[in-house]
Amino acid sequence: MRHILLIASLMCLLTDVIHAQTTSFEVKDYPWDDGKKLILEWKIGAGLDSLRIQKADPEGNFITIYDTTESFGSIVDDDVQPEQEAEYLMIAYNQSTSDSVVVSRGMTPLVQWYNLQKTPLLITMLLLSGMILYYIFASKRGKEFFIRRINALDSMEEAIGRATEKGKPILFVPGIGDLDEIQTIASLTILSHLAYRAAQYDADIIVPVRFSMVLTAAREVVKEAYIRAGRADAYRSDRVFYLTDDQFGYVAGIDGIMVREQPAANFFLGSFYAESLILAETGFSTGAIQTSGTANAHQLPFFIVACDWTLIGEELFAASAYLSRDAQQLGSLKGHDFGKILCIALILVGAVLEYSGIHWLSNMFNLG
Amino acid sequence: MAEIMTIIGIWIGVFLTFSIFSFLYRDNPFYRFAEQVFVGLSAAYGFIYIIYNVLVPNLFTPVLSDFNQNWLLIIPGVLGVLMLVRIYPPAEWISRYPLAVVIGTSAGISLLFYLKSDFMNQIAATMINPFETPNVSAISGGLLIIIGTICGVYFFYFSKRQEGVFAIPSRIGIWFLMVSFGASFGYTVMARISLLIGRIEFLLTDWLHIIK
């Protein structure tokens, strides 16, 4: 009896050893990534038919993340934090005999200096930046570029003229974004042109702003425009002023200005959100000529219904080049146009390839 | 005491709500009062908020508690102080440097962000096979996505006069844009009505107790 038990025990031990020797589980760092992925590879030994991978949560409890009956394979865990160790348990088992092998592994995902998956982004950025630089230098060398008419901007002269005739001010609202918003920067470029024209016509311009950084930049822009127009003496710093950081407090303040000062022309150019209709409606009720523009697509409908002219999306960015005819801005706009043609061409080629069952191009652009 | 304060708070809220609504009739002293209280209070609140939620936790506390680890924070701190130099007109030009840093950094960060989200991802999402499923609505939906995106992008192409055959994709593009604006308008108006309902609910529940 003792011999039988001994043999049985040895058999069990031998089976476990065989299972353990042929079963493997490796956790590897995902190469050339931003440290947010690990590769889990497994191979189940003979006699085992199922596998379960568990991962430790922040409290140290192991939670199942993968179940399979495949004898070998790999998965990518993209739910890990860079430079923080992730711990895993691989449980390979036999569903009928309950034999099992447990392997524990841990790995710290590393942040590589170059994320290989983002190579298409780098190539696109270099290509577009290169073309923008090429057009800027070509423009500076004196090459003439054609820019088609942007209807909404033709209203600018009309609005300034009307304000001058009526002796009423022009209201310019540079949006509710801070200076880190590209739309605000584009808006200030247009303000520069508008202030220049206002200085030439001796029209009063009011610029209420929401953020201190925008206040500084707007004052700088308006002052520089007045100096450029040779009217430094007419510049009044108190006409470019801070109202409040609060979104609706800012809107209430501008509504008050529109009702009391009765500007002849209102310009709402920049980043706008829920306040767009409140501003545009109040301005409409005062009878002012209104020009608006934003790249926030969800606010454009309100401007379109309540304003005389609207710069739609990209037109806001093109406006400053169109107005100033500045070589640098024209060159930049031409570079952007190259990007648009590239975009159309890629979409067409990509759609044809997808139809033909070739997916490498769409996969390349799919950065997640 | 707490209950009295709550009641006073509700009555002030009711008064300010009606004062703001009075603008629907015309500009009047009540609206002006409410507007200026709102603007003044929010500006003051914003100032205090920035001190206690931005400057203290992000600059003063880290620098004072562990200078060796956080000395780099002195740089944005100094740039912030340089902005204040504008108070002294002869040195006003110095404030252009922090402005240049902010604008340059913002432009650089935005370039990568928008290139990925508005350019690459948009292209990837439009590279589709519209005939993947034999369903008529899926095919027309796929074709609309491709045609709408191409024509929409072409509408913003400024280097070519949009005349003759070149005007066709541009016109199709503006139609797509206008249809999407119409849908967006209707959707947002519905959301705005919920704001009005919220205000009326305040009046009827907290003030008049008509709704329990």
mmCIF file of N, CA and C in Angstrom, chain A residues 193-254:
data_model
loop_
_atom_site.group_PDB
_atom_site.id
_atom_site.type_symbol
_atom_site.label_atom_id
_atom_site.label_comp_id
_atom_site.label_asym_id
_atom_site.label_seq_id
_atom_site.Cartn_x
_atom_site.Cartn_y
_atom_site.Cartn_z
ATOM 1 N N HIS A 193 -5.866 94.685 -37.169
ATOM 2 C CA HIS A 193 -6.287 95.331 -38.417
ATOM 3 C C HIS A 193 -7.451 96.281 -38.171
ATOM 4 N N LEU A 194 -8.399 95.809 -37.353
ATOM 5 C CA LEU A 194 -9.595 96.611 -37.066
ATOM 6 C C LEU A 194 -9.224 97.897 -36.327
ATOM 7 N N ALA A 195 -8.342 97.758 -35.338
ATOM 8 C CA ALA A 195 -7.914 98.932 -34.552
ATOM 9 C C ALA A 195 -7.162 99.915 -35.452
ATOM 10 N N TYR A 196 -6.392 99.377 -36.380
ATOM 11 C CA TYR A 196 -5.652 100.230 -37.330
ATOM 12 C C TYR A 196 -6.626 101.063 -38.157
ATOM 13 N N ARG A 197 -7.656 100.374 -38.673
ATOM 14 C CA ARG A 197 -8.677 101.052 -39.478
ATOM 15 C C ARG A 197 -9.444 102.068 -38.625
ATOM 16 N N ALA A 198 -9.787 101.651 -37.409
ATOM 17 C CA ALA A 198 -10.535 102.549 -36.514
ATOM 18 C C ALA A 198 -9.715 103.802 -36.216
ATOM 19 N N ALA A 199 -8.419 103.616 -36.028
ATOM 20 C CA ALA A 199 -7.539 104.766 -35.757
ATOM 21 C C ALA A 199 -7.501 105.691 -36.972
ATOM 22 N N GLN A 200 -7.450 105.115 -38.158
ATOM 23 C CA GLN A 200 -7.426 105.925 -39.385
ATOM 24 C C GLN A 200 -8.706 106.750 -39.539
ATOM 25 N N TYR A 201 -9.836 106.092 -39.213
ATOM 26 C CA TYR A 201 -11.141 106.769 -39.374
ATOM 27 C C TYR A 201 -11.526 107.573 -38.131
ATOM 28 N N ASP A 202 -10.710 107.511 -37.100
ATOM 29 C CA ASP A 202 -10.973 108.167 -35.820
ATOM 30 C C ASP A 202 -12.259 107.617 -35.182
ATOM 31 N N ALA A 203 -12.472 106.320 -35.321
ATOM 32 C CA ALA A 203 -13.631 105.679 -34.675
ATOM 33 C C ALA A 203 -13.190 105.110 -33.328
ATOM 34 N N ASP A 204 -14.129 105.096 -32.387
ATOM 35 C CA ASP A 204 -13.831 104.600 -31.042
ATOM 36 C C ASP A 204 -13.975 103.071 -31.036
ATOM 37 N N ILE A 205 -13.046 102.375 -30.408
ATOM 38 C CA ILE A 205 -13.138 100.907 -30.354
ATOM 39 C C ILE A 205 -13.105 100.446 -28.892
ATOM 40 N N ILE A 206 -14.060 99.597 -28.543
ATOM 41 C CA ILE A 206 -14.165 99.085 -27.163
ATOM 42 C C ILE A 206 -13.813 97.597 -27.188
ATOM 43 N N VAL A 207 -12.910 97.196 -26.293
ATOM 44 C CA VAL A 207 -12.518 95.776 -26.248
ATOM 45 C C VAL A 207 -12.591 95.264 -24.806
ATOM 46 N N PRO A 208 -13.731 94.676 -24.405
ATOM 47 C CA PRO A 208 -13.784 94.063 -23.070
ATOM 48 C C PRO A 208 -13.174 92.660 -23.127
ATOM 49 N N VAL A 209 -12.366 92.295 -22.152
ATOM 50 C CA VAL A 209 -11.727 90.972 -22.190
ATOM 51 C C VAL A 209 -12.004 90.187 -20.918
ATOM 52 N N ARG A 210 -11.785 88.895 -21.011
ATOM 53 C CA ARG A 210 -12.123 88.013 -19.895
ATOM 54 C C ARG A 210 -10.907 87.615 -19.052
ATOM 55 N N PHE A 211 -9.730 87.593 -19.655
ATOM 56 C CA PHE A 211 -8.552 87.116 -18.915
ATOM 57 C C PHE A 211 -7.432 88.159 -18.917
ATOM 58 N N SER A 212 -6.651 88.138 -17.860
ATOM 59 C CA SER A 212 -5.591 89.145 -17.703
ATOM 60 C C SER A 212 -4.553 89.066 -18.822
ATOM 61 N N MET A 213 -4.221 87.828 -19.235
ATOM 62 C CA MET A 213 -3.228 87.674 -20.313
ATOM 63 C C MET A 213 -3.754 88.269 -21.620
ATOM 64 N N VAL A 214 -5.046 88.036 -21.863
ATOM 65 C CA VAL A 214 -5.655 88.577 -23.087
ATOM 66 C C VAL A 214 -5.696 90.098 -23.000
ATOM 67 N N LEU A 215 -5.929 90.616 -21.802
ATOM 68 C CA LEU A 215 -5.958 92.075 -21.609
ATOM 69 C C LEU A 215 -4.623 92.687 -22.021
ATOM 70 N N THR A 216 -3.548 92.092 -21.518
ATOM 71 C CA THR A 216 -2.211 92.610 -21.829
ATOM 72 C C THR A 216 -1.959 92.560 -23.332
ATOM 73 N N ALA A 217 -2.275 91.394 -23.932
ATOM 74 C CA ALA A 217 -2.022 91.245 -25.375
ATOM 75 C C ALA A 217 -2.901 92.181 -26.193
ATOM 76 N N ALA A 218 -4.194 92.304 -25.808
ATOM 77 C CA ALA A 218 -5.126 93.153 -26.571
ATOM 78 C C ALA A 218 -4.691 94.616 -26.491
ATOM 79 N N ARG A 219 -4.274 95.051 -25.322
ATOM 80 C CA ARG A 219 -3.816 96.445 -25.182
ATOM 81 C C ARG A 219 -2.584 96.694 -26.061
ATOM 82 N N GLU A 220 -1.707 95.707 -26.036
ATOM 83 C CA GLU A 220 -0.477 95.812 -26.831
ATOM 84 C C GLU A 220 -0.820 95.929 -28.314
ATOM 85 N N VAL A 221 -1.761 95.072 -28.756
ATOM 86 C CA VAL A 221 -2.158 95.030 -30.167
ATOM 87 C C VAL A 221 -2.810 96.345 -30.589
ATOM 88 N N VAL A 222 -3.741 96.841 -29.776
ATOM 89 C CA VAL A 222 -4.474 98.066 -30.128
ATOM 90 C C VAL A 222 -3.520 99.271 -30.116
ATOM 91 N N LYS A 223 -2.680 99.317 -29.103
ATOM 92 C CA LYS A 223 -1.733 100.440 -29.004
ATOM 93 C C LYS A 223 -0.800 100.458 -30.225
ATOM 94 N N GLU A 224 -0.298 99.274 -30.579
ATOM 95 C CA GLU A 224 0.622 99.162 -31.718
ATOM 96 C C GLU A 224 -0.077 99.582 -33.015
ATOM 97 N N ALA A 225 -1.385 99.212 -33.142
ATOM 98 C CA ALA A 225 -2.150 99.579 -34.338
ATOM 99 C C ALA A 225 -2.322 101.092 -34.429
ATOM 100 N N TYR A 226 -2.586 101.720 -33.301
ATOM 101 C CA TYR A 226 -2.747 103.188 -33.285
ATOM 102 C C TYR A 226 -1.434 103.867 -33.646
ATOM 103 N N ILE A 227 -0.333 103.327 -33.142
ATOM 104 C CA ILE A 227 0.986 103.916 -33.458
ATOM 105 C C ILE A 227 1.256 103.755 -34.955
ATOM 106 N N ARG A 228 0.935 102.552 -35.493
ATOM 107 C CA ARG A 228 1.144 102.273 -36.912
ATOM 108 C C ARG A 228 0.338 103.237 -37.790
ATOM 109 N N ALA A 229 -0.849 103.588 -37.294
ATOM 110 C CA ALA A 229 -1.710 104.486 -38.065
ATOM 111 C C ALA A 229 -1.316 105.953 -37.865
ATOM 112 N N GLY A 230 -0.306 106.185 -37.032
ATOM 113 C CA GLY A 230 0.133 107.555 -36.765
ATOM 114 C C GLY A 230 -0.809 108.314 -35.853
ATOM 115 N N ARG A 231 -1.588 107.556 -35.043
ATOM 116 C CA ARG A 231 -2.554 108.193 -34.153
ATOM 117 C C ARG A 231 -2.323 107.772 -32.708
ATOM 118 N N ALA A 232 -1.059 107.715 -32.292
ATOM 119 C CA ALA A 232 -0.739 107.275 -30.926
ATOM 120 C C ALA A 232 -1.476 108.108 -29.888
ATOM 121 N N ASP A 233 -1.708 109.371 -30.185
ATOM 122 C CA ASP A 233 -2.380 110.273 -29.242
ATOM 123 C C ASP A 233 -3.848 109.875 -29.029
ATOM 124 N N ALA A 234 -4.449 109.201 -30.026
ATOM 125 C CA ALA A 234 -5.872 108.841 -29.924
ATOM 126 C C ALA A 234 -6.090 107.548 -29.136
ATOM 127 N N TYR A 235 -5.005 106.827 -28.868
ATOM 128 C CA TYR A 235 -5.145 105.543 -28.156
ATOM 129 C C TYR A 235 -5.555 105.765 -26.695
ATOM 130 N N ARG A 236 -6.609 105.051 -26.277
ATOM 131 C CA ARG A 236 -7.070 105.142 -24.878
ATOM 132 C C ARG A 236 -7.028 103.751 -24.262
ATOM 133 N N SER A 237 -6.124 103.571 -23.322
ATOM 134 C CA SER A 237 -5.961 102.230 -22.734
ATOM 135 C C SER A 237 -7.212 101.788 -21.976
ATOM 136 N N ASP A 238 -8.016 102.757 -21.492
ATOM 137 C CA ASP A 238 -9.209 102.365 -20.723
ATOM 138 C C ASP A 238 -10.320 101.803 -21.608
ATOM 139 N N ARG A 239 -10.162 101.847 -22.949
ATOM 140 C CA ARG A 239 -11.171 101.267 -23.837
ATOM 141 C C ARG A 239 -10.899 99.778 -24.078
ATOM 142 N N VAL A 240 -9.743 99.314 -23.633
ATOM 143 C CA VAL A 240 -9.450 97.867 -23.649
ATOM 144 C C VAL A 240 -9.367 97.476 -22.178
ATOM 145 N N PHE A 241 -10.392 96.811 -21.692
ATOM 146 C CA PHE A 241 -10.472 96.623 -20.239
ATOM 147 C C PHE A 241 -10.920 95.214 -19.854
ATOM 148 N N TYR A 242 -10.580 94.864 -18.618
ATOM 149 C CA TYR A 242 -10.938 93.557 -18.058
ATOM 150 C C TYR A 242 -12.330 93.655 -17.433
ATOM 151 N N LEU A 243 -13.155 92.635 -17.670
ATOM 152 C CA LEU A 243 -14.470 92.612 -17.010
ATOM 153 C C LEU A 243 -14.462 91.631 -15.846
ATOM 154 N N THR A 244 -14.440 90.361 -16.159
ATOM 155 C CA THR A 244 -14.409 89.328 -15.120
ATOM 156 C C THR A 244 -13.998 87.994 -15.747
ATOM 157 N N ASP A 245 -13.493 87.089 -14.924
ATOM 158 C CA ASP A 245 -13.125 85.748 -15.405
ATOM 159 C C ASP A 245 -14.364 84.872 -15.621
ATOM 160 N N ASP A 246 -15.457 85.223 -14.935
ATOM 161 C CA ASP A 246 -16.644 84.372 -14.999
ATOM 162 C C ASP A 246 -17.324 84.489 -16.371
ATOM 163 N N GLN A 247 -17.628 83.323 -16.941
ATOM 164 C CA GLN A 247 -18.180 83.286 -18.305
ATOM 165 C C GLN A 247 -19.446 84.141 -18.439
ATOM 166 N N PHE A 248 -20.425 83.905 -17.568
ATOM 167 C CA PHE A 248 -21.695 84.618 -17.741
ATOM 168 C C PHE A 248 -21.660 86.015 -17.130
ATOM 169 N N GLY A 249 -20.760 86.221 -16.171
ATOM 170 C CA GLY A 249 -20.540 87.587 -15.680
ATOM 171 C C GLY A 249 -19.996 88.451 -16.809
ATOM 172 N N TYR A 250 -19.095 87.883 -17.580
ATOM 173 C CA TYR A 250 -18.487 88.562 -18.739
ATOM 174 C C TYR A 250 -19.562 88.897 -19.775
ATOM 175 N N VAL A 251 -20.437 87.931 -20.011
ATOM 176 C CA VAL A 251 -21.508 88.129 -20.992
ATOM 177 C C VAL A 251 -22.470 89.211 -20.521
ATOM 178 N N ALA A 252 -22.824 89.173 -19.229
ATOM 179 C CA ALA A 252 -23.739 90.183 -18.682
ATOM 180 C C ALA A 252 -23.127 91.572 -18.836
ATOM 181 N N GLY A 253 -21.835 91.671 -18.583
ATOM 182 C CA GLY A 253 -21.135 92.952 -18.723
ATOM 183 C C GLY A 253 -21.179 93.458 -20.166
ATOM 184 N N ILE A 254 -20.931 92.552 -21.123
ATOM 185 C CA ILE A 254 -20.931 92.958 -22.546
ATOM 186 C C ILE A 254 -22.349 93.349 -22.987
#
